[in-house]
PDB file of C-alpha atoms in Angstrom:
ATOM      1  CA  UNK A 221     120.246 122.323  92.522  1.00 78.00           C
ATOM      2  CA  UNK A 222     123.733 124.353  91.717  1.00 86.00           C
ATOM      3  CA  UNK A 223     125.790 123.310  94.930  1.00 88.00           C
ATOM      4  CA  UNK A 224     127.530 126.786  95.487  1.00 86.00           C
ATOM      5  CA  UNK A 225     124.483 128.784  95.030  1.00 90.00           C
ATOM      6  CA  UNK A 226     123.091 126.407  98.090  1.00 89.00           C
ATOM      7  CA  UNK A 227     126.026 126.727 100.094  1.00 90.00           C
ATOM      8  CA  UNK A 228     125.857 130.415 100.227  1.00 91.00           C
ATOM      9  CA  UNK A 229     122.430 130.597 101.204  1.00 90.00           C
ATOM     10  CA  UNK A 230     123.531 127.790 103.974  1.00 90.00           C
ATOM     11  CA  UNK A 231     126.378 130.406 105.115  1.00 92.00           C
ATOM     12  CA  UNK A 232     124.616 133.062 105.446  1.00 90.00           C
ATOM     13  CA  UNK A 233     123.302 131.115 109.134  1.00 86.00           C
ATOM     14  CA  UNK A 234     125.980 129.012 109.576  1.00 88.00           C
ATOM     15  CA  UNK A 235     129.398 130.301 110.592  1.00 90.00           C
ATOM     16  CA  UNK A 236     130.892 126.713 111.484  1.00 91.00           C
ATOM     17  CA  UNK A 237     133.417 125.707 108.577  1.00 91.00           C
ATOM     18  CA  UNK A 238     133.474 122.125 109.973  1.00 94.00           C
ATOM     19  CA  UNK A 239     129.744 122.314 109.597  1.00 91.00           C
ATOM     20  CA  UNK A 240     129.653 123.748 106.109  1.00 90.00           C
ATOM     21  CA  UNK A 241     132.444 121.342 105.029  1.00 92.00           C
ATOM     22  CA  UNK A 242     130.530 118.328 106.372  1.00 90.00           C
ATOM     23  CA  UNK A 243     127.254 119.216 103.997  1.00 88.00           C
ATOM     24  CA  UNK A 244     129.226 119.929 101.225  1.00 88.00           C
ATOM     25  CA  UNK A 245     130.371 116.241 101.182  1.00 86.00           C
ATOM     26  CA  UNK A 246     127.012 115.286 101.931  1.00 83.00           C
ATOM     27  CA  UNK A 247     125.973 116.961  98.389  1.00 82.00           C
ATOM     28  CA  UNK A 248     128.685 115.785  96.608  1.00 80.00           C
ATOM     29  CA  UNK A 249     128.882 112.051  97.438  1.00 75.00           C
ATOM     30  CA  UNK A 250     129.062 109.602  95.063  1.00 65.00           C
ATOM     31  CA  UNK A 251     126.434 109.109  92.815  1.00 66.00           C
ATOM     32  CA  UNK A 252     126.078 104.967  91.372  1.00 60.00           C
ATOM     33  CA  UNK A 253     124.569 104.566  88.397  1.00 64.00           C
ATOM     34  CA  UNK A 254     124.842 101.350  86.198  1.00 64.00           C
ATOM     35  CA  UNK A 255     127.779 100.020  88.888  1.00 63.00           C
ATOM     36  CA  UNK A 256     129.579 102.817  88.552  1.00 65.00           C
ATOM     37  CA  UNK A 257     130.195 105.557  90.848  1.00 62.00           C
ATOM     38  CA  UNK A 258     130.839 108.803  89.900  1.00 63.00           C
ATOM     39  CA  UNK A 259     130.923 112.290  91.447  1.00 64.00           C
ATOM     40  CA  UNK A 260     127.976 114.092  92.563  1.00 66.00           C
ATOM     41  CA  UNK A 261     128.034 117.959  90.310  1.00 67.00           C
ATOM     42  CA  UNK A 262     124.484 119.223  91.686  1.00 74.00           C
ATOM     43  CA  UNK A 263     121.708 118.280  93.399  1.00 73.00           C
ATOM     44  CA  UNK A 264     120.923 116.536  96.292  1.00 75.00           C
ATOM     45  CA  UNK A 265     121.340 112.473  97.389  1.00 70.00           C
ATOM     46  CA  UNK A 266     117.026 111.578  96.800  1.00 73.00           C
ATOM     47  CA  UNK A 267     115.662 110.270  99.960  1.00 69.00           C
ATOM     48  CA  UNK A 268     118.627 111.937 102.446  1.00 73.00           C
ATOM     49  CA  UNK A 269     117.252 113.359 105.716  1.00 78.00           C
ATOM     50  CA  UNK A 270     118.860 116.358 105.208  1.00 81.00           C
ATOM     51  CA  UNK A 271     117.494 117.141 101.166  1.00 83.00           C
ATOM     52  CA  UNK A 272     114.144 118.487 102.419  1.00 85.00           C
ATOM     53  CA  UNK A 273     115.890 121.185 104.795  1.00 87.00           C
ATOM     54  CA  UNK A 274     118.363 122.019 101.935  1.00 87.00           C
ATOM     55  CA  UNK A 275     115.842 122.300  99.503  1.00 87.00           C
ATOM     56  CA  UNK A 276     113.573 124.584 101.448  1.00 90.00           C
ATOM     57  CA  UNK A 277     116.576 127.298 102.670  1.00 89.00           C
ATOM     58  CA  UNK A 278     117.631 127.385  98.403  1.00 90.00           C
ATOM     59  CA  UNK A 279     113.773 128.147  98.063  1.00 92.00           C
ATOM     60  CA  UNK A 280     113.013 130.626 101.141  1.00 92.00           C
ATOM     61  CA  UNK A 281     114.377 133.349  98.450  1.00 92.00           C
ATOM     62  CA  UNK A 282     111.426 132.393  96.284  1.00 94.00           C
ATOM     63  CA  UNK A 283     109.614 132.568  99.018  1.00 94.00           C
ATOM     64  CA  UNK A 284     110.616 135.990  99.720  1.00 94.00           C
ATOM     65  CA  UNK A 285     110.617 137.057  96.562  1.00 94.00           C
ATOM     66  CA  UNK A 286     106.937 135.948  95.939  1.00 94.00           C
ATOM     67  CA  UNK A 287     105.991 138.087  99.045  1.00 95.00           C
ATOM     68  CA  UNK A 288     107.581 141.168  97.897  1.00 93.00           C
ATOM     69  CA  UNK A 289     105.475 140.927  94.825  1.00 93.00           C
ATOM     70  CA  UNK A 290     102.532 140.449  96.744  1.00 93.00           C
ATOM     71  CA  UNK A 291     101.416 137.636  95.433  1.00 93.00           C
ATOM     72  CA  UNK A 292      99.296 134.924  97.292  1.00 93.00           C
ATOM     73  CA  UNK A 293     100.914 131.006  96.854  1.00 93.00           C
ATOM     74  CA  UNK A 294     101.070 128.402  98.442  1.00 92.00           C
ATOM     75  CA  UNK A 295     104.407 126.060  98.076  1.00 92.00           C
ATOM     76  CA  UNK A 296     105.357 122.774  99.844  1.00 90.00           C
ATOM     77  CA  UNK A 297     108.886 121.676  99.546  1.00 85.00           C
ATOM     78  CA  UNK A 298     109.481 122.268  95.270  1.00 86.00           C
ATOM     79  CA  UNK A 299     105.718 122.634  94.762  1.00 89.00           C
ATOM     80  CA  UNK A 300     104.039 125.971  94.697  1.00 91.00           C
ATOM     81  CA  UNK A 301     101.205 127.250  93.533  1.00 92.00           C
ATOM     82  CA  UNK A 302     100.913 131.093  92.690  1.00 93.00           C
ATOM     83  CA  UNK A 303      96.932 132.882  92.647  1.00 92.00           C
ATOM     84  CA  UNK A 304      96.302 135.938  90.785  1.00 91.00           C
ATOM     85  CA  UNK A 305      93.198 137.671  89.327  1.00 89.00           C
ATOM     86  CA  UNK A 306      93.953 136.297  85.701  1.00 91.00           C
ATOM     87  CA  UNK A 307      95.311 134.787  82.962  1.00 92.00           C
ATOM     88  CA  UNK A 308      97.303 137.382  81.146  1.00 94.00           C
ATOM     89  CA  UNK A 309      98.913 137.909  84.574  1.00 94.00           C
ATOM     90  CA  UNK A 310      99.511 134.553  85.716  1.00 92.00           C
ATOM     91  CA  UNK A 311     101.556 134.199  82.309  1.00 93.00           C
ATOM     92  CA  UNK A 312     103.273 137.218  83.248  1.00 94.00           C
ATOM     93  CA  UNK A 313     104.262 136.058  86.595  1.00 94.00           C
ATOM     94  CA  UNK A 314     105.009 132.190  85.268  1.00 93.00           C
ATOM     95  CA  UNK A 315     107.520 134.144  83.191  1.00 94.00           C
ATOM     96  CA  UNK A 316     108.818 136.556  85.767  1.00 93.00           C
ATOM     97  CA  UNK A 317     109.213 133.317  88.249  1.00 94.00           C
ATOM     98  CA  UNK A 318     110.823 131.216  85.970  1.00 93.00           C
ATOM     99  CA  UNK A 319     113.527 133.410  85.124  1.00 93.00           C
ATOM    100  CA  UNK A 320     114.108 133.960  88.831  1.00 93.00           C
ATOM    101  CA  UNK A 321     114.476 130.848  89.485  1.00 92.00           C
ATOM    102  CA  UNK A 322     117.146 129.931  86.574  1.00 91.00           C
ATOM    103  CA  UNK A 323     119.257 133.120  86.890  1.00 92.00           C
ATOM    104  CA  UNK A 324     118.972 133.861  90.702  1.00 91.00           C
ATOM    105  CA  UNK A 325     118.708 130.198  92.069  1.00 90.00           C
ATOM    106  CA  UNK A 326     120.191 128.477  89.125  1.00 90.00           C
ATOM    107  CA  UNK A 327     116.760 126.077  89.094  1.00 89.00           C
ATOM    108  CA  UNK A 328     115.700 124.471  85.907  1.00 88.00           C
ATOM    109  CA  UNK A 329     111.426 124.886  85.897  1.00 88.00           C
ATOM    110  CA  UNK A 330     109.790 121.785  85.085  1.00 86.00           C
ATOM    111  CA  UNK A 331     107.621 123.104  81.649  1.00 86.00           C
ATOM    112  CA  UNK A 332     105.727 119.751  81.606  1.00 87.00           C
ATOM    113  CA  UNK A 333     104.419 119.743  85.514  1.00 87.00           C
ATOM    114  CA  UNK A 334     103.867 123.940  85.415  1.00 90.00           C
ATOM    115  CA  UNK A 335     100.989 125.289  83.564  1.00 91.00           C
ATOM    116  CA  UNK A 336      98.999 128.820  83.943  1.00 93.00           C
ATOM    117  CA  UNK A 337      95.539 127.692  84.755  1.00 92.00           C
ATOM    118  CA  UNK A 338      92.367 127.763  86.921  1.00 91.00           C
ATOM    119  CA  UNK A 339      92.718 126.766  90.567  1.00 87.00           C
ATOM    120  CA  UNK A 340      89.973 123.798  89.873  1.00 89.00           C
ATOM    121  CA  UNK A 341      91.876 122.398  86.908  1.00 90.00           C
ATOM    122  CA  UNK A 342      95.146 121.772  88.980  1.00 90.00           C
ATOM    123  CA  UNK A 343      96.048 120.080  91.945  1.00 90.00           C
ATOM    124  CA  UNK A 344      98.408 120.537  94.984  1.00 90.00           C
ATOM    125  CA  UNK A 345      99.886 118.088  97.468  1.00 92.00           C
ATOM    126  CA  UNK A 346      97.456 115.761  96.455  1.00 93.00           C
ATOM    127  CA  UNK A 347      94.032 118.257  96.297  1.00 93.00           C
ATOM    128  CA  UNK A 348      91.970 120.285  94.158  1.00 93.00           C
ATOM    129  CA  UNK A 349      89.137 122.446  94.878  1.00 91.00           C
ATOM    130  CA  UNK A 350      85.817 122.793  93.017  1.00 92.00           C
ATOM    131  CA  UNK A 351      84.804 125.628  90.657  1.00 90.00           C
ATOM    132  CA  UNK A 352      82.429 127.576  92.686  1.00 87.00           C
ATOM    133  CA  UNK A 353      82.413 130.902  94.102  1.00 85.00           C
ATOM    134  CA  UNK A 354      83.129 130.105  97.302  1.00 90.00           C
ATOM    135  CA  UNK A 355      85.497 126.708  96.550  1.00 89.00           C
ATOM    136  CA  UNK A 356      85.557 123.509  98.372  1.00 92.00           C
ATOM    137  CA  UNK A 357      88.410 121.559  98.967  1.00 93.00           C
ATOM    138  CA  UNK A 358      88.391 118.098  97.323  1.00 95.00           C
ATOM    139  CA  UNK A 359      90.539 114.925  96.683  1.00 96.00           C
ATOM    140  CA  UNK A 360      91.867 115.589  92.997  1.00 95.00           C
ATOM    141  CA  UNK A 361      91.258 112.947  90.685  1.00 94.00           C
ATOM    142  CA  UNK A 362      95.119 111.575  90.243  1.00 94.00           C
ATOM    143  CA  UNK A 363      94.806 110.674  93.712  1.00 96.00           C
ATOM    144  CA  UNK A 364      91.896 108.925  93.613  1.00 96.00           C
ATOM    145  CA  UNK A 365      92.929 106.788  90.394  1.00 96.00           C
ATOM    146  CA  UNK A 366      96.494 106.168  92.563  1.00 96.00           C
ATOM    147  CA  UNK A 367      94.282 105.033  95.464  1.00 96.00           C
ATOM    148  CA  UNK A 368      92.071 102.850  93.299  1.00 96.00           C
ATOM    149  CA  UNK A 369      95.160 101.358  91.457  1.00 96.00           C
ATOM    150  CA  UNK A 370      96.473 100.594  94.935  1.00 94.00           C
ATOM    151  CA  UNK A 371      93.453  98.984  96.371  1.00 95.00           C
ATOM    152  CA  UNK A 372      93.013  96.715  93.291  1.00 93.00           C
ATOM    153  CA  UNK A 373      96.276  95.307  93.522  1.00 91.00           C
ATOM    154  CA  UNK A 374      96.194  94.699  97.446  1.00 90.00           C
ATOM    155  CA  UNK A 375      93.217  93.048  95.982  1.00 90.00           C
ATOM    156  CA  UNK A 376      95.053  90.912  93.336  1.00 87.00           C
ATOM    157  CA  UNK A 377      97.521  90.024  95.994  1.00 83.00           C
ATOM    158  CA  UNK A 378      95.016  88.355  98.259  1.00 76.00           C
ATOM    159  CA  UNK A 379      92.940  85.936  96.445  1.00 72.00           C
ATOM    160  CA  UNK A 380      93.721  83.041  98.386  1.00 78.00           C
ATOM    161  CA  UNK A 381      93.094  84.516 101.791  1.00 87.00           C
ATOM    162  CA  UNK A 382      89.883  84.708 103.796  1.00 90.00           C
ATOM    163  CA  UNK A 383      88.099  87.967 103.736  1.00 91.00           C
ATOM    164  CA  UNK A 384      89.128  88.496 107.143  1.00 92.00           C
ATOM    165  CA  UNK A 385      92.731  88.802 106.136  1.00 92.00           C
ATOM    166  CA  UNK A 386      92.085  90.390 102.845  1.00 93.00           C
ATOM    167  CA  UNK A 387      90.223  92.971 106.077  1.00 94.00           C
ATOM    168  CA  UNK A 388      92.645  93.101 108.267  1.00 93.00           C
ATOM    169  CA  UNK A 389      95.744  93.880 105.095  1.00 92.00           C
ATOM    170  CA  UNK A 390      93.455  96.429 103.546  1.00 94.00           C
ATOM    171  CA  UNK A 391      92.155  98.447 106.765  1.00 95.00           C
ATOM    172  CA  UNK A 392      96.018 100.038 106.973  1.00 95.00           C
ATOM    173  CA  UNK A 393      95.989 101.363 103.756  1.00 95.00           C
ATOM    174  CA  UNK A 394      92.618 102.686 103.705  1.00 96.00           C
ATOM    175  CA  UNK A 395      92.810 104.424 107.405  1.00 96.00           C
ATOM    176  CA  UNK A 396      96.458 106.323 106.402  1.00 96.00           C
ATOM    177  CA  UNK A 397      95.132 107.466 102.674  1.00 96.00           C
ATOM    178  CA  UNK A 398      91.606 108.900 104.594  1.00 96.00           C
ATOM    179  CA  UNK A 399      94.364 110.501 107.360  1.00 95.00           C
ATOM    180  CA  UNK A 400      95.842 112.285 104.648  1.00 96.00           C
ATOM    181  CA  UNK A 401      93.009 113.736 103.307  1.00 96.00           C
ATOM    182  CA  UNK A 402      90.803 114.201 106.230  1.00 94.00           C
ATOM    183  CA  UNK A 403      90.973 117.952 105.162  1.00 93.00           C
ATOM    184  CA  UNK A 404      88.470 117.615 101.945  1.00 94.00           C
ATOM    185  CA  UNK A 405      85.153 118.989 102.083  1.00 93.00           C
ATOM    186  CA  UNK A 406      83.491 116.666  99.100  1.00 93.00           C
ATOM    187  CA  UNK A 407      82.466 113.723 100.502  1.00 93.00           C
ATOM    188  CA  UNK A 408      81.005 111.978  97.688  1.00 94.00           C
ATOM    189  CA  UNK A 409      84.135 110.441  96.439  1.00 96.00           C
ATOM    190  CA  UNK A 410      84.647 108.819  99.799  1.00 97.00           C
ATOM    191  CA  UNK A 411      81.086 107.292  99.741  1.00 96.00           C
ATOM    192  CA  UNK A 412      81.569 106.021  95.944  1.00 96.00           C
ATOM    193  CA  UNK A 413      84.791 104.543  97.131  1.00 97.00           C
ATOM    194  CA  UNK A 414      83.726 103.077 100.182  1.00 97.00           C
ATOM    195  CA  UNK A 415      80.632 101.424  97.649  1.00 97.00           C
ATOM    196  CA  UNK A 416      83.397 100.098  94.991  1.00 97.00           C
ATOM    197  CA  UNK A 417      85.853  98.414  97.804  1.00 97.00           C
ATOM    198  CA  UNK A 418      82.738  96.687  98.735  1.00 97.00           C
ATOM    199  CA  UNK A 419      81.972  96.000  95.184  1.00 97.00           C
ATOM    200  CA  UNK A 420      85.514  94.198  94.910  1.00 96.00           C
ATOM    201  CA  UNK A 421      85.079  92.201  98.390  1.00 96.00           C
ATOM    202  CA  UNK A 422      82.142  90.736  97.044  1.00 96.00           C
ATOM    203  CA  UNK A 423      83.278  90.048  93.522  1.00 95.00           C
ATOM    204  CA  UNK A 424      86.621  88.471  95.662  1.00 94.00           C
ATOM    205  CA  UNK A 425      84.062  86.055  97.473  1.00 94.00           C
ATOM    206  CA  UNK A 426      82.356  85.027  93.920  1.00 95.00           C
ATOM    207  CA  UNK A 427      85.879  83.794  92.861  1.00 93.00           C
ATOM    208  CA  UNK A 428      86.832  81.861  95.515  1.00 92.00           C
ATOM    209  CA  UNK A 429      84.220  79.483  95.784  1.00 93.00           C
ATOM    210  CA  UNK A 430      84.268  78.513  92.708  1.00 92.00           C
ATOM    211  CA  UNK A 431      81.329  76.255  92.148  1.00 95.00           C
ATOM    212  CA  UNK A 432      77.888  76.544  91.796  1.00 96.00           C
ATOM    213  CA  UNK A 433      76.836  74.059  94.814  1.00 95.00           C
ATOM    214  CA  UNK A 434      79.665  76.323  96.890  1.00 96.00           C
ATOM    215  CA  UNK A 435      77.962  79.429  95.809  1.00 96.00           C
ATOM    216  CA  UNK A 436      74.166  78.200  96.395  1.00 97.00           C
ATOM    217  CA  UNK A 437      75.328  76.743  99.775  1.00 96.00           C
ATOM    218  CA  UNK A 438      76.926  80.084 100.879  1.00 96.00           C
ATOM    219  CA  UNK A 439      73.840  82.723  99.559  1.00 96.00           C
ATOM    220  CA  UNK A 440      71.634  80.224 101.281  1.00 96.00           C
ATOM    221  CA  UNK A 441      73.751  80.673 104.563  1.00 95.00           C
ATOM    222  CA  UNK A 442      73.195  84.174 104.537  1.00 95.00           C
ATOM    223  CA  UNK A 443      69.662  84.171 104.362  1.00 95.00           C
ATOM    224  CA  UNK A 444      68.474  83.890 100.991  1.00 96.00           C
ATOM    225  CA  UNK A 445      65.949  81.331  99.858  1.00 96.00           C
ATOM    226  CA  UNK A 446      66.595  78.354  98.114  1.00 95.00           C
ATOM    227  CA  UNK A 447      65.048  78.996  94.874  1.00 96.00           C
ATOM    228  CA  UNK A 448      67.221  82.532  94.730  1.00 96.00           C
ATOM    229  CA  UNK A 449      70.148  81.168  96.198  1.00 96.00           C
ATOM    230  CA  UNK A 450      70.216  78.374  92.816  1.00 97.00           C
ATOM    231  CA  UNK A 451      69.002  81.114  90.146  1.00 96.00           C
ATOM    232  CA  UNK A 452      71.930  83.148  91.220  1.00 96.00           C
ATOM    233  CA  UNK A 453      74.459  80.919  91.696  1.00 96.00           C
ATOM    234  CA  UNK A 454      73.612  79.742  88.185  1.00 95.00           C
ATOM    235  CA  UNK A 455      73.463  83.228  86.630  1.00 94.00           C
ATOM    236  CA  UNK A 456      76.773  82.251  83.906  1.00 92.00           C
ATOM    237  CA  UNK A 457      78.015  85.774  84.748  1.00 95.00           C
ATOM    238  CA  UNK A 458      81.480  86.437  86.243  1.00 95.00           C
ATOM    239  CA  UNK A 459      82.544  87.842  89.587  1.00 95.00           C
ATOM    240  CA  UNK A 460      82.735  91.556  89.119  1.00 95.00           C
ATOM    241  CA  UNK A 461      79.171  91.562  87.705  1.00 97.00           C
ATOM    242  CA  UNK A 462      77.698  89.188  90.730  1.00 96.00           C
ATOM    243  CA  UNK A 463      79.606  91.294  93.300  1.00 96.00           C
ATOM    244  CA  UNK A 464      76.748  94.413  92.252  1.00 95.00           C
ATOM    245  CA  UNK A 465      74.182  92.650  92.142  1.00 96.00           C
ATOM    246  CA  UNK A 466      71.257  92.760  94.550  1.00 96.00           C
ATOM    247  CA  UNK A 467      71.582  89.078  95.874  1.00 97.00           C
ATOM    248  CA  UNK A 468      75.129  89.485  97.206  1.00 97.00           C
ATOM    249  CA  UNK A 469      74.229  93.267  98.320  1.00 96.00           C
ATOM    250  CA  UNK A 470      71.342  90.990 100.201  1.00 96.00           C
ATOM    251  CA  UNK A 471      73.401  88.653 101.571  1.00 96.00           C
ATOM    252  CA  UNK A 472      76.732  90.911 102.214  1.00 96.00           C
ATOM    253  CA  UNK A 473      75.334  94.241 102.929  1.00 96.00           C
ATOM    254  CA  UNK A 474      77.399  97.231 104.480  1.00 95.00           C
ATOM    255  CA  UNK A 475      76.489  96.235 107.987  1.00 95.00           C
ATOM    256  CA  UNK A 476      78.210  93.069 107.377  1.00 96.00           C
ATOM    257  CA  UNK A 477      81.058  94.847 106.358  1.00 96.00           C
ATOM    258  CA  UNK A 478      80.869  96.929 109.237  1.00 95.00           C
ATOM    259  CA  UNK A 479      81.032  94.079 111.295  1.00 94.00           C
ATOM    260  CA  UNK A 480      83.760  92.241 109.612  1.00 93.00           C
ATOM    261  CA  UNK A 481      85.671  95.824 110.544  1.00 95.00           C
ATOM    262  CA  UNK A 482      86.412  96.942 107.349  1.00 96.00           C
ATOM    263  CA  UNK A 483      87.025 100.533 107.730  1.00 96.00           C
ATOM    264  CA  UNK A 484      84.769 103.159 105.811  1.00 96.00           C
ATOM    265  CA  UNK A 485      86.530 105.847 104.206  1.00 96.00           C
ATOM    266  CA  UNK A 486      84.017 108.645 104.659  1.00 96.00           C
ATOM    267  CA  UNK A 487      82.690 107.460 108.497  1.00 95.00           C
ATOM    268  CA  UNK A 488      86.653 107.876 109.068  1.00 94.00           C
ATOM    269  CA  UNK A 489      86.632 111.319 107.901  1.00 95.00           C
ATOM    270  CA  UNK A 490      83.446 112.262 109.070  1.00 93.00           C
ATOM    271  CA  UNK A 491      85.066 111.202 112.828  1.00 92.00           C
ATOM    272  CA  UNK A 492      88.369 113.289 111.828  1.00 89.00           C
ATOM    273  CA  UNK A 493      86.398 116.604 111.086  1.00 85.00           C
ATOM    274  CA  UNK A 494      83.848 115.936 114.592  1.00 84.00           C
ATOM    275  CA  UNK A 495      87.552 115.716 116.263  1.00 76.00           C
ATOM    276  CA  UNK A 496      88.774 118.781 114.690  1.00 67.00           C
TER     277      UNK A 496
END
């Protein structure tokens, strides 16, 4: 982000020169890297408060500029999508943009993030959509391997803790991803998610008991017969495979689950759309 090219979009509302003097220190504050400080020639300090309002008065003349055209996008801080009828002229207008944005704004275009494309093959803020005439919104898959990756090593983390800890530590992270993406309209995901977390509870519980006798001991205390409990505590197979199969499903089904409190992903969002 060229610094002058900023501050004359910021002084084209603000009159104050105290004001404009005080954020053009802000942009140019030192910058450490390896130790050493050194002067700030463009951009913006990552994190600041005041980046995000910067960032988005530089890019209301994209904005404007977009609208002129006529096009239809959608764009969320420095991500924006652009919809038109094809490809031919969605490579026209990713050429069109991109020079506006390096000659006007004096923005370098990310080539490896930006791609001319169907809406179903990208993703924005997190979503896709599905291919059909009339398209759904859905979680794209990026942010369901993210979430996964997350879960497992919450997961990792806890393998010395009782299940209702390993609960109570993972019922945070599930509720604020679900919050975020209350807005999709295929479920499915959430359900196979909801299934694999349970999966990974289950395998948790194979590992820490440990022994056949403890294993036996505990299927038997959840109702399964003697003769079952032994031939699957003896099975020779590893947690992950025991926490799909049917005797821990028997003895630890979802209602147990339920009861424990751990919180179900698509019941969540189901209760966020009935609210909405």
């Amino acid at each position: 982000m060229n610094h002058d090219v900023l501050m004359a979009r910021v002084a084209r509302k603000v009159k104050d020169e105290r004001v404009l003097k005080l954020i053009r220190r802000y942009l140019e504050a030192g910058l450490m890297e390896g130790g050493v400080a050194s002067a700030r020639r463009e951009g913006t300090p990552q994190g600041g408060p005041l980046s995000p309002l910067l960032s988005n008065i530089l890019l209301t003349d994209l904005d404007r500029e977009l609208e002129k055209r006529g096009y239809r996008f959608c764009r969320y801080a420095d991500d924006c999508n652009i919809y038109v009828g094809c490809k031919r002229s969605g490579e026209r207008t990713m050429a069109a943009i991109t020079a506006f944005l390096e000659r006007r704004l004096k923005l370098k275009v990310n080539a490896a993030k930006s791609a001319v494309a169907r809406p179903w093959q990208r993703k924005f803020l997190g979503y896709s959509m599905t291919w059909h005439r009339k398209p759904k919104l859905k979680i794209a898959q990026p942010s369901v391997e993210r979430f996964a990756e997350k879960i497992h090593q919450t997961l990792r983390r806890a393998r010395g803790r009782s299940l209702k800890q390993v609960v109570e530590q993972l019922n945070p992270v599930l509720r604020g991803w679900v919050a975020y993406f209350q807005l999709t309209e295929v479920k499915g995901v959430l359900a196979e998610l909801d299934g694999w977390i349970r999966h990974k509870l289950r395998a948790l519980l194979w590992r820490q008991w440990k022994r056949v006798y403890t294993r036996a001991k505990n299927l038997m205390g959840r109702g399964l017969s003697e003769q079952r409990a032994w031939q699957s505590a003896c099975n020779g197979h590893g947690p992950w495979w025991n926490g799909g199969t049917s005797h821990m499903n028997a003895a630890y089904p979802q209602s147990w689950f339920d009861r424990m409190g751990l919180v179900s992903l698509l019941d969540t969002q189901r209760r966020f759309s009935s609210a909405s």
